[in-house]
Amino acid sequence: MNTAIETPAIPDAGATALVSGAVVLDEFVEARGPWSAVVAAGDVLTIVDLEGNQAVDCLLYAAADTTVRYSAPATIAAQQSIVLTTGSVLRADTGAPLMTVVADEVGVHDTIGGACSQESNTLRYGQHTREQHACVENFLIEGSRWGLGKRDLVSNINWFMNVPVNPDGALGIVDGLSAPGKRVALRADVDTLVLVSNCPQVNNPCNGFNPTPVRMIVTRPEASL
C-alpha cells in the first residue's frame, strides 16, 4: 500500500514577519540566487534565515534616484560600530537614512566582509574555483533589471554573516550566529530598492559550506495604512 508523503505546511507570512501588518510581498529566494524589490517608505522587510547559517548579501538604493545608495562608511561612522543590529540606521553616501533595523533575532550582522566574486574566489581558494558563481555576479544579473551596472556596486551588507575582527586587525569569516528561522526586519525610511545575493559561497563557513534558501516578507504596519 502506498503511503502519501505529507508536504510540510509553509508558515503563514503574517505570523512569520517580525513586524505585523498587511502582507505586501512574500517570496522565497533559492539557494545561490539573486532577488530584488522596491520596499515602499514605511513598509518593513523581514528576512528569514530558513535553515540557519546563510549569509544574505545586500545593497540598498533610493528608488527615486539610484545614485543615492547604501554607504558602509557613512553607516559605520554614524553609529560608531561595525556591526548592525536593532536600531542601526542604514545610511546613504549622503548621510540620509534609507532603512532602519527595527527588530533582530541574531544581534550581529556584517558591514565589512564584502561580497565574494569569481576573482576573489580564485585569489583566495585557487584556480579550481574560477567558474564558481558568486555574489558579484548575482548583483550584476539582478541589478541589470533596474539599469544598474558594475560601477553601481558598492560595499554591501551581509545579513546573518559573522566576521569578527582579531586584535591584529585581521578579519575572520567564521560560522554564523544565526539558526533556522532567525529573522531580521528593516523598515524603509524612503522608497528603497533592495538588491540581494543569497550567497553562493562554498569555500568558507559563511554559509556552513551549504547555501540554503531564505524568505523575504514585506508587511505594511497598521499605522501606515
PDB file of C-alpha atoms in Angstrom:
ATOM      1  CA  MET A   1       0.000   0.000   0.000  1.00  0.00           C
ATOM      2  CA  ASN A   2       1.320   3.398  -0.977  1.00  0.00           C
ATOM      3  CA  THR A   3       1.701   5.899   1.838  1.00  0.00           C
ATOM      4  CA  ALA A   4       1.228   9.539   0.932  1.00  0.00           C
ATOM      5  CA  ILE A   5       4.081  11.830   1.869  1.00  0.00           C
ATOM      6  CA  GLU A   6       2.831  14.981   3.545  1.00  0.00           C
ATOM      7  CA  THR A   7       4.377  18.236   2.402  1.00  0.00           C
ATOM      8  CA  PRO A   8       5.287  20.421   5.390  1.00  0.00           C
ATOM      9  CA  ALA A   9       2.991  23.418   5.695  1.00  0.00           C
ATOM     10  CA  ILE A  10       4.537  26.797   4.907  1.00  0.00           C
ATOM     11  CA  PRO A  11       4.259  29.073   7.951  1.00  0.00           C
ATOM     12  CA  ASP A  12       1.873  31.978   7.477  1.00  0.00           C
ATOM     13  CA  ALA A  13       3.685  35.076   6.204  1.00  0.00           C
ATOM     14  CA  GLY A  14       1.845  37.449   8.508  1.00  0.00           C
ATOM     15  CA  ALA A  15       2.741  35.386  11.547  1.00  0.00           C
ATOM     16  CA  THR A  16       6.339  34.934  10.388  1.00  0.00           C
ATOM     17  CA  ALA A  17       7.056  38.623   9.771  1.00  0.00           C
ATOM     18  CA  LEU A  18       8.768  40.336  12.711  1.00  0.00           C
ATOM     19  CA  VAL A  19       6.565  43.419  12.311  1.00  0.00           C
ATOM     20  CA  SER A  20       2.855  42.762  11.895  1.00  0.00           C
ATOM     21  CA  GLY A  21       0.745  44.330   9.182  1.00  0.00           C
ATOM     22  CA  ALA A  22      -0.809  43.636   5.808  1.00  0.00           C
ATOM     23  CA  VAL A  23       1.431  41.303   3.776  1.00  0.00           C
ATOM     24  CA  VAL A  24       2.582  43.176   0.677  1.00  0.00           C
ATOM     25  CA  LEU A  25       5.080  40.598  -0.605  1.00  0.00           C
ATOM     26  CA  ASP A  26       6.114  37.056   0.320  1.00  0.00           C
ATOM     27  CA  GLU A  27       8.831  35.404  -1.761  1.00  0.00           C
ATOM     28  CA  PHE A  28      11.430  32.684  -1.345  1.00  0.00           C
ATOM     29  CA  VAL A  29      14.960  33.197  -2.682  1.00  0.00           C
ATOM     30  CA  GLU A  30      16.536  29.976  -3.865  1.00  0.00           C
ATOM     31  CA  ALA A  31      19.949  28.894  -2.628  1.00  0.00           C
ATOM     32  CA  ARG A  32      22.679  30.816  -4.509  1.00  0.00           C
ATOM     33  CA  GLY A  33      20.087  33.034  -6.213  1.00  0.00           C
ATOM     34  CA  PRO A  34      19.503  36.801  -6.586  1.00  0.00           C
ATOM     35  CA  TRP A  35      16.435  38.820  -5.588  1.00  0.00           C
ATOM     36  CA  SER A  36      15.257  42.418  -5.669  1.00  0.00           C
ATOM     37  CA  ALA A  37      12.233  44.566  -4.880  1.00  0.00           C
ATOM     38  CA  VAL A  38      11.313  48.141  -4.062  1.00  0.00           C
ATOM     39  CA  VAL A  39      10.174  48.441  -0.440  1.00  0.00           C
ATOM     40  CA  ALA A  40       7.911  51.466  -0.026  1.00  0.00           C
ATOM     41  CA  ALA A  41       8.602  54.003   2.702  1.00  0.00           C
ATOM     42  CA  GLY A  42       7.079  52.795   5.971  1.00  0.00           C
ATOM     43  CA  ASP A  43       6.895  49.147   4.906  1.00  0.00           C
ATOM     44  CA  VAL A  44       9.007  46.541   6.728  1.00  0.00           C
ATOM     45  CA  LEU A  45      11.091  43.817   5.099  1.00  0.00           C
ATOM     46  CA  THR A  46      11.623  40.701   7.209  1.00  0.00           C
ATOM     47  CA  ILE A  47      14.465  38.435   6.035  1.00  0.00           C
ATOM     48  CA  VAL A  48      14.100  34.864   7.292  1.00  0.00           C
ATOM     49  CA  ASP A  49      17.133  32.567   7.520  1.00  0.00           C
ATOM     50  CA  LEU A  50      15.135  29.405   6.862  1.00  0.00           C
ATOM     51  CA  GLU A  51      17.742  26.733   7.606  1.00  0.00           C
ATOM     52  CA  GLY A  52      20.323  28.776   9.533  1.00  0.00           C
ATOM     53  CA  ASN A  53      23.882  29.935   8.845  1.00  0.00           C
ATOM     54  CA  GLN A  54      23.061  31.506   5.473  1.00  0.00           C
ATOM     55  CA  ALA A  55      24.700  34.821   4.542  1.00  0.00           C
ATOM     56  CA  VAL A  56      22.476  37.265   2.646  1.00  0.00           C
ATOM     57  CA  ASP A  57      24.481  39.908   0.780  1.00  0.00           C
ATOM     58  CA  CYS A  58      22.508  43.124   0.341  1.00  0.00           C
ATOM     59  CA  LEU A  59      22.717  46.501  -1.408  1.00  0.00           C
ATOM     60  CA  LEU A  60      20.292  49.422  -0.977  1.00  0.00           C
ATOM     61  CA  TYR A  61      19.433  52.256  -3.369  1.00  0.00           C
ATOM     62  CA  ALA A  62      16.966  55.133  -3.171  1.00  0.00           C
ATOM     63  CA  ALA A  63      14.314  54.018  -5.660  1.00  0.00           C
ATOM     64  CA  ALA A  64      13.765  57.574  -6.920  1.00  0.00           C
ATOM     65  CA  ASP A  65      17.480  58.119  -7.588  1.00  0.00           C
ATOM     66  CA  THR A  66      19.766  55.084  -7.590  1.00  0.00           C
ATOM     67  CA  THR A  67      22.862  57.300  -7.443  1.00  0.00           C
ATOM     68  CA  VAL A  68      21.903  57.609  -3.756  1.00  0.00           C
ATOM     69  CA  ARG A  69      22.954  54.254  -2.345  1.00  0.00           C
ATOM     70  CA  TYR A  70      23.968  52.477   0.852  1.00  0.00           C
ATOM     71  CA  SER A  71      27.298  53.576   2.288  1.00  0.00           C
ATOM     72  CA  ALA A  72      29.152  51.367   4.738  1.00  0.00           C
ATOM     73  CA  PRO A  73      31.467  54.242   5.840  1.00  0.00           C
ATOM     74  CA  ALA A  74      28.554  56.635   6.494  1.00  0.00           C
ATOM     75  CA  THR A  75      26.616  53.954   8.379  1.00  0.00           C
ATOM     76  CA  ILE A  76      29.583  52.846  10.495  1.00  0.00           C
ATOM     77  CA  ALA A  77      30.673  56.402  11.301  1.00  0.00           C
ATOM     78  CA  ALA A  78      27.187  57.491  12.370  1.00  0.00           C
ATOM     79  CA  GLN A  79      26.606  54.565  14.726  1.00  0.00           C
ATOM     80  CA  GLN A  80      30.252  54.114  15.839  1.00  0.00           C
ATOM     81  CA  SER A  81      30.029  50.356  15.328  1.00  0.00           C
ATOM     82  CA  ILE A  82      30.991  47.975  12.538  1.00  0.00           C
ATOM     83  CA  VAL A  83      28.100  45.570  13.228  1.00  0.00           C
ATOM     84  CA  LEU A  84      24.393  46.006  12.566  1.00  0.00           C
ATOM     85  CA  THR A  85      21.524  45.156  14.898  1.00  0.00           C
ATOM     86  CA  THR A  86      18.262  46.658  16.178  1.00  0.00           C
ATOM     87  CA  GLY A  87      18.408  50.448  15.922  1.00  0.00           C
ATOM     88  CA  SER A  88      21.067  50.563  13.208  1.00  0.00           C
ATOM     89  CA  VAL A  89      20.270  53.168  10.553  1.00  0.00           C
ATOM     90  CA  LEU A  90      21.427  52.141   7.080  1.00  0.00           C
ATOM     91  CA  ARG A  91      22.617  55.389   5.565  1.00  0.00           C
ATOM     92  CA  ALA A  92      23.291  56.525   2.025  1.00  0.00           C
ATOM     93  CA  ASP A  93      26.510  58.175   0.922  1.00  0.00           C
ATOM     94  CA  THR A  94      24.694  61.496   1.508  1.00  0.00           C
ATOM     95  CA  GLY A  95      24.160  60.556   5.160  1.00  0.00           C
ATOM     96  CA  ALA A  96      20.410  60.234   4.652  1.00  0.00           C
ATOM     97  CA  PRO A  97      18.684  57.149   6.096  1.00  0.00           C
ATOM     98  CA  LEU A  98      17.495  54.521   3.626  1.00  0.00           C
ATOM     99  CA  MET A  99      16.334  51.794   6.028  1.00  0.00           C
ATOM    100  CA  THR A 100      16.422  51.149   9.781  1.00  0.00           C
ATOM    101  CA  VAL A 101      16.817  47.793  11.546  1.00  0.00           C
ATOM    102  CA  VAL A 102      13.684  47.671  13.705  1.00  0.00           C
ATOM    103  CA  ALA A 103      13.933  44.076  15.007  1.00  0.00           C
ATOM    104  CA  ASP A 104      16.690  41.472  15.073  1.00  0.00           C
ATOM    105  CA  GLU A 105      16.883  37.947  16.456  1.00  0.00           C
ATOM    106  CA  VAL A 106      20.607  37.438  15.782  1.00  0.00           C
ATOM    107  CA  GLY A 107      22.318  40.570  17.113  1.00  0.00           C
ATOM    108  CA  VAL A 108      25.334  40.755  14.789  1.00  0.00           C
ATOM    109  CA  HIS A 109      25.320  41.421  11.044  1.00  0.00           C
ATOM    110  CA  ASP A 110      28.392  42.280   8.992  1.00  0.00           C
ATOM    111  CA  THR A 111      29.245  45.544   7.215  1.00  0.00           C
ATOM    112  CA  ILE A 112      32.887  44.985   6.232  1.00  0.00           C
ATOM    113  CA  GLY A 113      33.295  41.473   4.786  1.00  0.00           C
ATOM    114  CA  GLY A 114      32.256  42.463   1.273  1.00  0.00           C
ATOM    115  CA  ALA A 115      30.858  40.235  -1.465  1.00  0.00           C
ATOM    116  CA  CYS A 116      32.512  37.189  -2.978  1.00  0.00           C
ATOM    117  CA  SER A 117      33.413  37.308  -6.664  1.00  0.00           C
ATOM    118  CA  GLN A 118      34.943  34.949  -9.182  1.00  0.00           C
ATOM    119  CA  GLU A 119      38.176  36.944  -8.924  1.00  0.00           C
ATOM    120  CA  SER A 120      38.359  36.862  -5.123  1.00  0.00           C
ATOM    121  CA  ASN A 121      37.459  33.170  -5.064  1.00  0.00           C
ATOM    122  CA  THR A 122      40.338  32.433  -7.419  1.00  0.00           C
ATOM    123  CA  LEU A 123      42.774  34.511  -5.365  1.00  0.00           C
ATOM    124  CA  ARG A 124      41.739  33.037  -2.009  1.00  0.00           C
ATOM    125  CA  TYR A 125      40.863  29.462  -2.844  1.00  0.00           C
ATOM    126  CA  GLY A 126      42.643  28.542  -6.067  1.00  0.00           C
ATOM    127  CA  GLN A 127      42.156  28.311  -9.803  1.00  0.00           C
ATOM    128  CA  HIS A 128      39.666  25.459  -9.482  1.00  0.00           C
ATOM    129  CA  THR A 129      37.090  27.972  -8.166  1.00  0.00           C
ATOM    130  CA  ARG A 130      37.355  30.279 -11.192  1.00  0.00           C
ATOM    131  CA  GLU A 131      33.984  29.280 -12.686  1.00  0.00           C
ATOM    132  CA  GLN A 132      32.044  29.245  -9.433  1.00  0.00           C
ATOM    133  CA  HIS A 133      29.078  31.613  -9.360  1.00  0.00           C
ATOM    134  CA  ALA A 134      29.478  34.367  -6.750  1.00  0.00           C
ATOM    135  CA  CYS A 135      27.676  37.328  -5.165  1.00  0.00           C
ATOM    136  CA  VAL A 136      29.071  39.962  -7.519  1.00  0.00           C
ATOM    137  CA  GLU A 137      27.641  38.033 -10.458  1.00  0.00           C
ATOM    138  CA  ASN A 138      24.262  37.819  -8.689  1.00  0.00           C
ATOM    139  CA  PHE A 139      24.307  41.581  -8.078  1.00  0.00           C
ATOM    140  CA  LEU A 140      25.156  42.277 -11.724  1.00  0.00           C
ATOM    141  CA  ILE A 141      22.438  39.946 -13.041  1.00  0.00           C
ATOM    142  CA  GLU A 142      19.717  41.283 -10.750  1.00  0.00           C
ATOM    143  CA  GLY A 143      20.906  44.889 -10.894  1.00  0.00           C
ATOM    144  CA  SER A 144      20.632  44.899 -14.688  1.00  0.00           C
ATOM    145  CA  ARG A 145      16.838  44.654 -14.273  1.00  0.00           C
ATOM    146  CA  TRP A 146      16.972  48.144 -12.717  1.00  0.00           C
ATOM    147  CA  GLY A 147      19.536  49.697 -15.056  1.00  0.00           C
ATOM    148  CA  LEU A 148      22.428  49.141 -12.649  1.00  0.00           C
ATOM    149  CA  GLY A 149      25.893  48.001 -13.695  1.00  0.00           C
ATOM    150  CA  LYS A 150      29.281  47.236 -12.219  1.00  0.00           C
ATOM    151  CA  ARG A 151      30.038  50.876 -11.411  1.00  0.00           C
ATOM    152  CA  ASP A 152      26.920  50.922  -9.206  1.00  0.00           C
ATOM    153  CA  LEU A 153      28.204  48.195  -6.886  1.00  0.00           C
ATOM    154  CA  VAL A 154      29.445  49.433  -3.505  1.00  0.00           C
ATOM    155  CA  SER A 155      30.426  47.838  -0.192  1.00  0.00           C
ATOM    156  CA  ASN A 156      27.482  45.708   0.871  1.00  0.00           C
ATOM    157  CA  ILE A 157      25.733  44.460   3.991  1.00  0.00           C
ATOM    158  CA  ASN A 158      25.993  40.760   4.891  1.00  0.00           C
ATOM    159  CA  TRP A 159      22.910  39.795   6.891  1.00  0.00           C
ATOM    160  CA  PHE A 160      23.480  36.854   9.273  1.00  0.00           C
ATOM    161  CA  MET A 161      27.213  36.748   8.454  1.00  0.00           C
ATOM    162  CA  ASN A 162      29.728  36.619  11.311  1.00  0.00           C
ATOM    163  CA  VAL A 163      33.002  38.488  10.605  1.00  0.00           C
ATOM    164  CA  PRO A 164      34.960  39.016  13.837  1.00  0.00           C
ATOM    165  CA  VAL A 165      37.935  41.381  13.844  1.00  0.00           C
ATOM    166  CA  ASN A 166      41.040  39.957  15.515  1.00  0.00           C
ATOM    167  CA  PRO A 167      43.270  42.101  17.782  1.00  0.00           C
ATOM    168  CA  ASP A 168      45.796  42.443  14.934  1.00  0.00           C
ATOM    169  CA  GLY A 169      43.063  43.839  12.661  1.00  0.00           C
ATOM    170  CA  ALA A 170      42.661  40.722  10.558  1.00  0.00           C
ATOM    171  CA  LEU A 171      39.128  39.701   9.599  1.00  0.00           C
ATOM    172  CA  GLY A 172      37.740  36.240  10.164  1.00  0.00           C
ATOM    173  CA  ILE A 173      34.898  34.571   8.282  1.00  0.00           C
ATOM    174  CA  VAL A 174      33.507  32.003  10.688  1.00  0.00           C
ATOM    175  CA  ASP A 175      30.341  30.074  11.428  1.00  0.00           C
ATOM    176  CA  GLY A 176      27.302  32.322  11.638  1.00  0.00           C
ATOM    177  CA  LEU A 177      25.429  33.122  14.845  1.00  0.00           C
ATOM    178  CA  SER A 178      22.061  32.532  13.213  1.00  0.00           C
ATOM    179  CA  ALA A 179      19.869  29.427  13.403  1.00  0.00           C
ATOM    180  CA  PRO A 180      16.887  28.020  11.479  1.00  0.00           C
ATOM    181  CA  GLY A 181      14.059  30.535  11.374  1.00  0.00           C
ATOM    182  CA  LYS A 182      16.019  33.503  12.738  1.00  0.00           C
ATOM    183  CA  ARG A 183      14.898  36.883  11.376  1.00  0.00           C
ATOM    184  CA  VAL A 184      15.912  40.495  10.909  1.00  0.00           C
ATOM    185  CA  ALA A 185      13.485  43.294   9.991  1.00  0.00           C
ATOM    186  CA  LEU A 186      14.221  46.521   8.107  1.00  0.00           C
ATOM    187  CA  ARG A 187      11.853  49.497   7.865  1.00  0.00           C
ATOM    188  CA  ALA A 188      12.169  51.571   4.695  1.00  0.00           C
ATOM    189  CA  ASP A 189      12.679  55.247   5.517  1.00  0.00           C
ATOM    190  CA  VAL A 190      12.301  56.142   1.825  1.00  0.00           C
ATOM    191  CA  ASP A 191      11.177  54.037  -1.133  1.00  0.00           C
ATOM    192  CA  THR A 192      14.185  51.713  -1.293  1.00  0.00           C
ATOM    193  CA  LEU A 193      15.406  49.303  -3.949  1.00  0.00           C
ATOM    194  CA  VAL A 194      16.735  46.244  -2.112  1.00  0.00           C
ATOM    195  CA  LEU A 195      19.169  44.101  -4.106  1.00  0.00           C
ATOM    196  CA  VAL A 196      20.119  40.705  -2.663  1.00  0.00           C
ATOM    197  CA  SER A 197      22.515  37.875  -3.406  1.00  0.00           C
ATOM    198  CA  ASN A 198      21.660  34.767  -1.405  1.00  0.00           C
ATOM    199  CA  CYS A 199      25.346  33.981  -1.074  1.00  0.00           C
ATOM    200  CA  PRO A 200      26.607  31.014  -3.162  1.00  0.00           C
ATOM    201  CA  GLN A 201      29.943  30.735  -1.325  1.00  0.00           C
ATOM    202  CA  VAL A 202      31.017  27.138  -0.569  1.00  0.00           C
ATOM    203  CA  ASN A 203      34.712  27.701   0.186  1.00  0.00           C
ATOM    204  CA  ASN A 204      34.379  29.230   3.670  1.00  0.00           C
ATOM    205  CA  PRO A 205      31.981  28.781   6.632  1.00  0.00           C
ATOM    206  CA  CYS A 206      29.771  31.846   5.949  1.00  0.00           C
ATOM    207  CA  ASN A 207      27.026  29.507   4.655  1.00  0.00           C
ATOM    208  CA  GLY A 208      28.097  26.430   6.568  1.00  0.00           C
ATOM    209  CA  PHE A 209      29.537  25.205   3.231  1.00  0.00           C
ATOM    210  CA  ASN A 210      25.927  24.557   2.141  1.00  0.00           C
ATOM    211  CA  PRO A 211      23.941  27.502   0.682  1.00  0.00           C
ATOM    212  CA  THR A 212      20.234  27.364   1.544  1.00  0.00           C
ATOM    213  CA  PRO A 213      17.064  29.357   0.673  1.00  0.00           C
ATOM    214  CA  VAL A 214      15.804  32.425   2.524  1.00  0.00           C
ATOM    215  CA  ARG A 215      12.392  34.098   2.706  1.00  0.00           C
ATOM    216  CA  MET A 216      11.571  37.768   2.106  1.00  0.00           C
ATOM    217  CA  ILE A 217       8.334  39.124   3.602  1.00  0.00           C
ATOM    218  CA  VAL A 218       7.207  42.751   3.298  1.00  0.00           C
ATOM    219  CA  THR A 219       4.489  43.997   5.638  1.00  0.00           C
ATOM    220  CA  ARG A 220       2.679  47.313   5.846  1.00  0.00           C
ATOM    221  CA  PRO A 221       2.134  48.165   9.521  1.00  0.00           C
ATOM    222  CA  GLU A 222      -1.342  49.326  10.559  1.00  0.00           C
ATOM    223  CA  ALA A 223      -0.101  52.820  11.431  1.00  0.00           C
ATOM    224  CA  SER A 224       0.949  53.420   7.801  1.00  0.00           C
ATOM    225  CA  LEU A 225      -2.373  52.323   6.237  1.00  0.00           C
TER     226      LEU A 225
END
